Amino acid sequence: MIAIDVGYSHTKAISPDRRVLIPSVVAPHRELSLAELSRNGYGHIAEIHKLSGGTKKCFIGELALREGQGATFTLDREKYKHPNHHILILAAARLLEARQGATLVVGLPVAYYRLQKEELRRELEALHAEVSIDGGPYTRVSFGKVVVYPQGAGALLTVSDIPDNKLVCLVDVGYKTTDYVLARMVDNLVRPESGGSVEYGIFQMHEAVNSVFESTTGTPLDVGLTNAVVEQGKITFRGKELDLTAAVEEARVNTARAIADRVLAALGQKGDFMAKFYLAGGGVKALPKLMEMFPAAEVLPNPQWANAKGFLRVGTGTAKGA
Ligand SMILES: Nc1ncnc2c1ncn2[C@@H]1O[C@H](COP(=O)(O)OP(=O)(O)OP(=O)(O)O)[C@@H](O)[C@H]1O
Ligand SMILES: [Mg+2]
């Protein structure tokens, strides 16, 4: 039994006794790559031999990020249709040491859920591969049963004290998308009622920081470096320390405001009648001001993991869900 939440920025994979967090980046393997020679235990090399034919060797996660070229995970709208999606699923399942034929629970953005869930389920149930990680033995990875669950609704299943029979809203702030789900607790079961996605997230905050960096230095900033600037506020550039703390702070506030505005606008008047707003997704950690922008807001513990943890409950049948 495993659950995998493939995000645009990170893949969160969990089994009852293990967790794996991998940046969602895949790059073709290159012999004698510098990133590989100095990897210090970061990232992975995956060799995937599909039973339908073909073997692929690639860098995954931190290694792919450091390898640079062509490594960034696509910002395609339908990420689960991108080949990287299945590569990340296979690598994460292998890292969790999932047994062959295990049950897999994955999520789909609410906006695509109804239309795409069957197709995704069929595809993942048909996926069979031999996978080796970091030069280890090849192990067969396949899923006996795949459950596709609406993203966001997964996170709600980790909340133990949802007020009875009142409408609540879960907001999952991700890298590229923010999902929201309206739900009601009826007879001790979470009943999702409606929801949607807004295409806005931490990516926009990174863009804002990048554009300040570019206008200050005349040079664009590499993807991998944006994280460092956002985390530290400062970076050495051509021998001088560049302090972007104020720009980062401004980007945080503006992005939080834009996300809250878009979600509240999508909810319309319904937004005024929520008993609670539960905030999840790694983005909540980067945007603490979101707490003040939603009424009766509560950040879920370990917000980046909330969906994956909820998915696991769906799989083990301990979910108070519909
Ligand atoms: N503790 C933290 N502090 C600051 N930022 C964080 C923290 N944890 C995660 N983030 C950032 O939050 C963002 C969203 O993380 P998350 O894993 O929820 O996104 P995702 O699921 O990959 O994206 P999407 O839902 O759009 O597909 C990432 O850019 C990540 O770097
Ligand atoms: Mg996400």
Short mmCIF file of C-alpha atoms and ligand atoms in Angstrom, two decimals:
data_model
loop_
_atom_site.label_atom_id
_atom_site.label_comp_id
_atom_site.label_asym_id
_atom_site.label_seq_id
_atom_site.Cartn_x
_atom_site.Cartn_y
_atom_site.Cartn_z
CA MET A 1 0.00 0.00 0.00
CA ILE A 2 1.55 3.25 -1.10
CA ALA A 3 0.39 6.77 -1.91
CA ILE A 4 2.16 9.15 -4.29
CA ASP A 5 1.41 12.84 -4.77
CA VAL A 6 3.27 13.91 -7.91
CA GLY A 7 3.55 17.68 -7.70
CA TYR A 8 5.04 20.12 -10.18
CA SER A 9 7.81 20.83 -7.73
CA HIS A 10 8.04 17.76 -5.48
CA THR A 11 6.92 14.15 -5.54
CA LYS A 12 5.70 13.05 -2.13
CA ALA A 13 5.58 9.27 -1.71
CA ILE A 14 4.54 7.45 1.42
CA SER A 15 3.96 3.91 2.69
CA PRO A 16 2.86 2.96 6.19
CA ASP A 17 6.48 3.00 7.34
CA ARG A 18 8.43 5.16 4.88
CA ARG A 19 8.45 8.55 3.18
CA VAL A 20 10.30 9.79 0.12
CA LEU A 21 10.43 13.41 -1.07
CA ILE A 22 11.94 13.94 -4.53
CA PRO A 23 12.12 17.16 -6.54
CA SER A 24 9.97 16.36 -9.61
CA VAL A 25 12.81 16.70 -12.07
CA VAL A 26 14.03 14.08 -14.54
CA ALA A 27 17.03 14.41 -16.87
CA PRO A 28 18.57 11.98 -19.32
CA HIS A 29 21.56 10.14 -17.84
CA ARG A 30 25.02 11.17 -19.02
CA GLU A 31 28.17 9.18 -18.34
CA LEU A 32 30.78 10.98 -16.22
CA SER A 33 28.53 13.87 -15.46
CA LEU A 34 30.00 16.26 -12.88
CA ALA A 35 26.73 16.27 -10.98
CA GLU A 36 27.03 12.50 -10.63
CA LEU A 37 30.68 12.56 -9.57
CA SER A 38 29.97 15.03 -6.78
CA ARG A 39 26.57 13.82 -5.78
CA ASN A 40 27.22 13.20 -2.07
CA GLY A 41 24.20 11.01 -1.75
CA TYR A 42 21.80 13.54 -3.27
CA GLY A 43 19.35 12.52 -5.96
CA HIS A 44 19.06 9.22 -7.73
CA ILE A 45 19.93 7.38 -10.89
CA ALA A 46 17.01 5.28 -12.09
CA GLU A 47 17.17 2.55 -14.71
CA ILE A 48 13.75 1.60 -15.95
CA HIS A 49 13.15 -1.40 -18.10
CA LYS A 50 9.56 -1.36 -19.29
CA LEU A 51 8.07 -4.75 -19.98
CA SER A 52 6.39 -3.19 -23.00
CA GLY A 53 9.89 -2.54 -24.34
CA GLY A 54 12.76 -0.11 -23.96
CA THR A 55 15.19 0.74 -21.18
CA LYS A 56 15.67 4.24 -19.88
CA LYS A 57 18.40 5.54 -17.60
CA CYS A 58 17.89 8.92 -16.00
CA PHE A 59 18.85 11.28 -13.25
CA ILE A 60 16.06 11.98 -10.81
CA GLY A 61 15.54 14.73 -8.24
CA GLU A 62 18.52 16.75 -7.00
CA LEU A 63 20.86 15.06 -9.48
CA ALA A 64 18.66 16.05 -12.41
CA LEU A 65 18.40 19.59 -11.05
CA ARG A 66 22.16 19.94 -10.80
CA GLU A 67 22.64 18.40 -14.21
CA GLY A 68 20.78 21.44 -15.54
CA GLN A 69 19.92 21.14 -19.19
CA GLY A 70 16.42 20.11 -20.03
CA ALA A 71 15.91 18.91 -16.50
CA THR A 72 13.02 21.00 -15.30
CA PHE A 73 9.73 19.26 -14.96
CA THR A 74 7.30 20.59 -17.47
CA LEU A 75 4.73 23.15 -16.54
CA ASP A 76 2.33 21.31 -18.82
CA ARG A 77 -1.21 21.61 -17.67
CA GLU A 78 -1.75 17.89 -17.65
CA LYS A 79 1.39 16.75 -15.88
CA TYR A 80 0.18 13.17 -15.50
CA LYS A 81 0.30 12.83 -19.29
CA HIS A 82 3.98 13.73 -19.37
CA PRO A 83 6.42 10.77 -19.49
CA ASN A 84 8.19 12.15 -16.40
CA HIS A 85 5.06 11.52 -14.37
CA HIS A 86 5.29 7.73 -14.78
CA ILE A 87 9.07 7.76 -14.34
CA LEU A 88 8.64 9.55 -11.00
CA ILE A 89 5.91 7.11 -9.94
CA LEU A 90 8.10 4.10 -10.78
CA ALA A 91 11.18 5.55 -9.08
CA ALA A 92 9.23 6.58 -5.97
CA ALA A 93 7.55 3.16 -5.70
CA ARG A 94 10.96 1.46 -6.01
CA LEU A 95 12.44 3.77 -3.35
CA LEU A 96 9.58 2.88 -1.01
CA GLU A 97 10.31 -0.79 -1.77
CA ALA A 98 6.66 -1.30 -2.63
CA ARG A 99 5.89 -4.95 -3.20
CA GLN A 100 4.85 -6.07 -6.65
CA GLY A 101 1.10 -5.65 -7.14
CA ALA A 102 0.78 -3.15 -4.28
CA THR A 103 -2.19 -0.80 -4.13
CA LEU A 104 -1.32 2.71 -5.28
CA VAL A 105 -3.30 5.85 -4.48
CA VAL A 106 -2.59 8.97 -6.54
CA GLY A 107 -4.24 12.35 -6.90
CA LEU A 108 -5.59 14.43 -9.76
CA PRO A 109 -6.36 18.14 -9.64
CA VAL A 110 -10.04 18.67 -8.92
CA ALA A 111 -10.49 20.41 -12.27
CA TYR A 112 -9.50 17.26 -14.20
CA TYR A 113 -10.76 14.65 -11.79
CA ARG A 114 -14.03 13.61 -13.37
CA LEU A 115 -12.75 13.54 -16.94
CA GLN A 116 -9.37 11.93 -16.44
CA LYS A 117 -9.50 9.61 -13.46
CA GLU A 118 -10.47 6.47 -15.37
CA GLU A 119 -7.80 6.96 -18.00
CA LEU A 120 -5.11 7.57 -15.40
CA ARG A 121 -6.20 4.56 -13.36
CA ARG A 122 -6.09 2.27 -16.40
CA GLU A 123 -2.70 3.58 -17.45
CA LEU A 124 -1.14 3.10 -14.05
CA GLU A 125 -2.65 -0.36 -13.66
CA ALA A 126 -1.07 -1.29 -17.00
CA LEU A 127 2.37 -0.01 -15.96
CA HIS A 128 4.85 -2.85 -15.46
CA ALA A 129 8.57 -2.29 -15.21
CA GLU A 130 11.80 -3.57 -13.76
CA VAL A 131 13.40 -0.70 -11.88
CA SER A 132 16.89 -0.29 -10.49
CA ILE A 133 17.84 2.66 -8.32
CA ASP A 134 21.41 3.88 -7.81
CA GLY A 135 22.92 0.74 -9.31
CA GLY A 136 20.92 -1.60 -7.06
CA PRO A 137 19.18 -4.75 -8.24
CA TYR A 138 16.30 -4.60 -10.70
CA THR A 139 12.97 -5.11 -8.97
CA ARG A 140 9.60 -5.54 -10.58
CA VAL A 141 7.24 -2.63 -10.00
CA SER A 142 3.55 -2.94 -10.81
CA PHE A 143 0.32 -1.97 -9.12
CA GLY A 144 -2.48 -4.45 -8.51
CA LYS A 145 -4.99 -1.74 -7.82
CA VAL A 146 -4.83 1.99 -8.48
CA VAL A 147 -7.13 4.48 -6.78
CA VAL A 148 -7.30 8.02 -8.16
CA TYR A 149 -8.45 10.56 -5.61
CA PRO A 150 -9.17 14.28 -5.95
CA GLN A 151 -6.19 16.30 -4.78
CA GLY A 152 -7.05 18.45 -1.80
CA ALA A 153 -9.82 16.11 -0.70
CA GLY A 154 -6.94 13.80 0.29
CA ALA A 155 -5.59 16.39 2.69
CA LEU A 156 -9.01 16.79 4.31
CA LEU A 157 -8.92 13.15 5.35
CA THR A 158 -6.09 13.95 7.76
CA VAL A 159 -8.22 16.44 9.72
CA SER A 160 -9.79 14.81 12.75
CA ASP A 161 -12.01 17.60 14.04
CA ILE A 162 -13.97 18.89 11.06
CA PRO A 163 -17.14 20.51 12.49
CA ASP A 164 -20.20 18.38 11.88
CA ASN A 165 -22.49 19.21 8.97
CA LYS A 166 -20.82 22.57 8.25
CA LEU A 167 -19.26 23.57 4.96
CA VAL A 168 -15.45 23.75 5.13
CA CYS A 169 -12.84 24.53 2.49
CA LEU A 170 -9.45 22.95 1.98
CA VAL A 171 -6.91 25.06 0.08
CA ASP A 172 -3.82 23.23 -1.22
CA VAL A 173 -1.17 25.75 -2.27
CA GLY A 174 1.30 24.12 -4.64
CA TYR A 175 4.07 25.24 -6.93
CA LYS A 176 1.97 25.74 -10.02
CA THR A 177 -1.62 25.20 -8.94
CA THR A 178 -3.73 25.93 -5.93
CA ASP A 179 -6.58 23.46 -5.49
CA TYR A 180 -9.61 24.08 -3.34
CA VAL A 181 -12.24 21.62 -2.20
CA LEU A 182 -15.51 22.34 -0.43
CA ALA A 183 -16.66 19.55 1.81
CA ARG A 184 -19.05 18.70 4.56
CA MET A 185 -18.75 16.18 7.37
CA VAL A 186 -21.89 14.02 7.36
CA ASP A 187 -22.25 10.99 9.65
CA ASN A 188 -18.54 11.06 10.37
CA LEU A 189 -17.65 10.92 6.64
CA VAL A 190 -16.00 13.67 4.60
CA ARG A 191 -18.25 14.46 1.63
CA PRO A 192 -16.51 16.59 -0.99
CA GLU A 193 -19.15 18.81 -2.62
CA SER A 194 -17.31 20.88 -5.18
CA GLY A 195 -13.96 22.40 -5.92
CA GLY A 196 -11.58 23.61 -8.53
CA SER A 197 -8.07 24.80 -9.23
CA VAL A 198 -6.55 28.19 -9.84
CA GLU A 199 -3.35 28.31 -11.87
CA TYR A 200 -1.35 30.25 -9.37
CA GLY A 201 1.22 29.22 -6.77
CA ILE A 202 4.81 29.51 -5.58
CA PHE A 203 5.98 29.62 -9.21
CA GLN A 204 4.68 33.20 -9.49
CA MET A 205 6.57 34.23 -6.37
CA HIS A 206 9.74 32.78 -7.91
CA GLU A 207 9.05 34.66 -11.14
CA ALA A 208 8.73 37.94 -9.24
CA VAL A 209 12.06 37.35 -7.48
CA ASN A 210 13.69 36.37 -10.79
CA SER A 211 12.54 39.53 -12.48
CA VAL A 212 13.99 41.71 -9.70
CA PHE A 213 17.27 39.76 -9.96
CA GLU A 214 17.30 40.22 -13.71
CA SER A 215 16.57 43.93 -13.61
CA THR A 216 19.26 44.44 -10.94
CA THR A 217 21.99 42.37 -12.62
CA GLY A 218 20.99 42.24 -16.28
CA THR A 219 21.13 38.43 -16.13
CA PRO A 220 18.36 35.87 -15.65
CA LEU A 221 18.56 33.53 -12.68
CA ASP A 222 18.80 29.73 -13.08
CA VAL A 223 15.92 27.69 -11.68
CA GLY A 224 18.09 25.98 -9.10
CA LEU A 225 19.38 29.29 -7.79
CA THR A 226 15.97 30.85 -7.32
CA ASN A 227 15.36 28.55 -4.37
CA ALA A 228 18.58 29.68 -2.73
CA VAL A 229 17.71 33.36 -3.17
CA VAL A 230 14.19 32.83 -1.82
CA GLU A 231 15.49 30.91 1.20
CA GLN A 232 18.42 33.14 2.08
CA GLY A 233 17.39 36.50 0.61
CA LYS A 234 21.02 37.09 -0.35
CA ILE A 235 23.36 35.78 -3.02
CA THR A 236 26.90 36.47 -4.13
CA PHE A 237 26.92 37.80 -7.68
CA ARG A 238 30.18 38.61 -9.48
CA GLY A 239 32.00 38.90 -6.18
CA LYS A 240 29.48 41.16 -4.48
CA GLU A 241 26.74 40.33 -2.07
CA LEU A 242 23.34 41.09 -3.49
CA ASP A 243 20.61 41.58 -0.87
CA LEU A 244 17.15 40.76 -2.24
CA THR A 245 15.46 40.29 1.15
CA ALA A 246 12.98 43.11 0.56
CA ALA A 247 12.10 41.86 -2.93
CA VAL A 248 11.54 38.32 -1.63
CA GLU A 249 9.31 39.62 1.16
CA GLU A 250 7.30 41.70 -1.29
CA ALA A 251 6.92 38.73 -3.62
CA ARG A 252 5.67 36.60 -0.71
CA VAL A 253 2.99 39.10 0.26
CA ASN A 254 1.87 39.78 -3.32
CA THR A 255 1.69 36.09 -4.21
CA ALA A 256 -0.26 35.24 -1.04
CA ARG A 257 -2.70 38.08 -1.82
CA ALA A 258 -3.13 36.95 -5.42
CA ILE A 259 -3.77 33.33 -4.40
CA ALA A 260 -6.29 34.29 -1.71
CA ASP A 261 -8.06 36.69 -4.09
CA ARG A 262 -8.35 34.09 -6.82
CA VAL A 263 -9.63 31.36 -4.52
CA LEU A 264 -12.10 33.67 -2.78
CA ALA A 265 -13.31 34.99 -6.14
CA ALA A 266 -13.82 31.42 -7.39
CA LEU A 267 -15.84 30.59 -4.26
CA GLY A 268 -18.03 33.66 -4.70
CA GLN A 269 -20.48 34.28 -1.91
CA LYS A 270 -20.08 30.70 -0.67
CA GLY A 271 -16.74 31.80 0.74
CA ASP A 272 -18.54 33.84 3.38
CA PHE A 273 -20.25 30.77 4.75
CA MET A 274 -17.24 28.52 5.44
CA ALA A 275 -16.89 27.29 9.01
CA LYS A 276 -13.16 26.70 8.40
CA PHE A 277 -10.44 27.15 5.82
CA TYR A 278 -7.83 24.38 6.11
CA LEU A 279 -4.54 25.27 4.44
CA ALA A 280 -2.25 22.58 3.02
CA GLY A 281 0.55 22.21 0.44
CA GLY A 282 4.16 23.28 0.77
CA GLY A 283 3.19 26.72 -0.48
CA VAL A 284 1.57 27.52 2.86
CA LYS A 285 5.01 27.30 4.47
CA ALA A 286 6.42 29.78 1.99
CA LEU A 287 3.46 32.16 2.35
CA PRO A 288 2.64 32.51 6.06
CA LYS A 289 0.48 35.60 5.37
CA LEU A 290 -2.17 33.31 3.84
CA MET A 291 -3.29 32.60 7.41
CA GLU A 292 -4.51 36.19 7.73
CA MET A 293 -6.16 36.25 4.33
CA PHE A 294 -8.67 33.43 4.86
CA PRO A 295 -11.22 33.65 7.67
CA ALA A 296 -11.04 30.93 10.36
CA ALA A 297 -7.88 29.54 8.76
CA GLU A 298 -5.90 26.62 10.11
CA VAL A 299 -2.65 25.27 8.67
CA LEU A 300 -2.55 21.47 8.63
CA PRO A 301 0.43 19.82 10.35
CA ASN A 302 3.18 19.01 7.82
CA PRO A 303 1.18 20.72 5.07
CA GLN A 304 3.34 19.54 2.15
CA TRP A 305 2.55 15.93 3.12
CA ALA A 306 -1.15 16.34 3.87
CA ASN A 307 -2.43 15.01 0.54
CA ALA A 308 -0.12 12.00 0.44
CA LYS A 309 -0.99 11.14 4.05
CA GLY A 310 -4.71 11.40 3.23
CA PHE A 311 -4.29 9.24 0.10
CA LEU A 312 -2.69 6.54 2.22
CA ARG A 313 -5.79 6.51 4.42
CA VAL A 314 -7.95 6.02 1.32
CA GLY A 315 -5.83 3.01 0.45
CA THR A 316 -5.89 1.47 3.91
CA GLY A 317 -9.62 2.00 4.20
CA THR A 318 -9.26 4.12 7.35
CA ALA A 319 -10.46 7.26 5.58
CA LYS A 320 -13.48 9.04 6.84
CA GLY A 321 -14.11 9.84 3.21
CA ALA A 322 -16.66 9.38 0.52
N1 LIG B 1 9.08 24.32 4.63
C1 LIG B 1 8.96 25.05 3.53
N2 LIG B 1 9.31 26.36 3.52
C2 LIG B 1 9.19 27.12 2.42
N3 LIG B 1 8.74 26.64 1.25
C3 LIG B 1 8.37 25.36 1.18
C4 LIG B 1 8.46 24.49 2.31
N4 LIG B 1 8.03 23.27 1.95
C5 LIG B 1 7.71 23.37 0.64
N5 LIG B 1 7.91 24.62 0.18
C6 LIG B 1 7.67 25.11 -1.19
O1 LIG B 1 6.29 25.08 -1.45
C7 LIG B 1 6.06 24.86 -2.82
C8 LIG B 1 4.93 23.93 -3.03
O2 LIG B 1 5.28 22.63 -2.55
P1 LIG B 1 4.35 21.39 -2.89
O3 LIG B 1 5.14 20.16 -2.69
O4 LIG B 1 3.06 21.52 -2.17
O5 LIG B 1 4.11 21.68 -4.44
P2 LIG B 1 3.68 20.66 -5.56
O6 LIG B 1 2.67 19.73 -5.01
O7 LIG B 1 4.90 20.06 -6.14
O8 LIG B 1 3.02 21.65 -6.62
P3 LIG B 1 1.60 21.49 -7.41
O9 LIG B 1 0.58 21.18 -6.35
O10 LIG B 1 1.39 22.82 -8.06
O11 LIG B 1 1.78 20.39 -8.37
C9 LIG B 1 7.37 24.41 -3.42
O12 LIG B 1 7.86 25.41 -4.27
C10 LIG B 1 8.27 24.18 -2.23
O13 LIG B 1 9.60 24.55 -2.49
MG MG B 2 0.58 19.67 -4.86
#
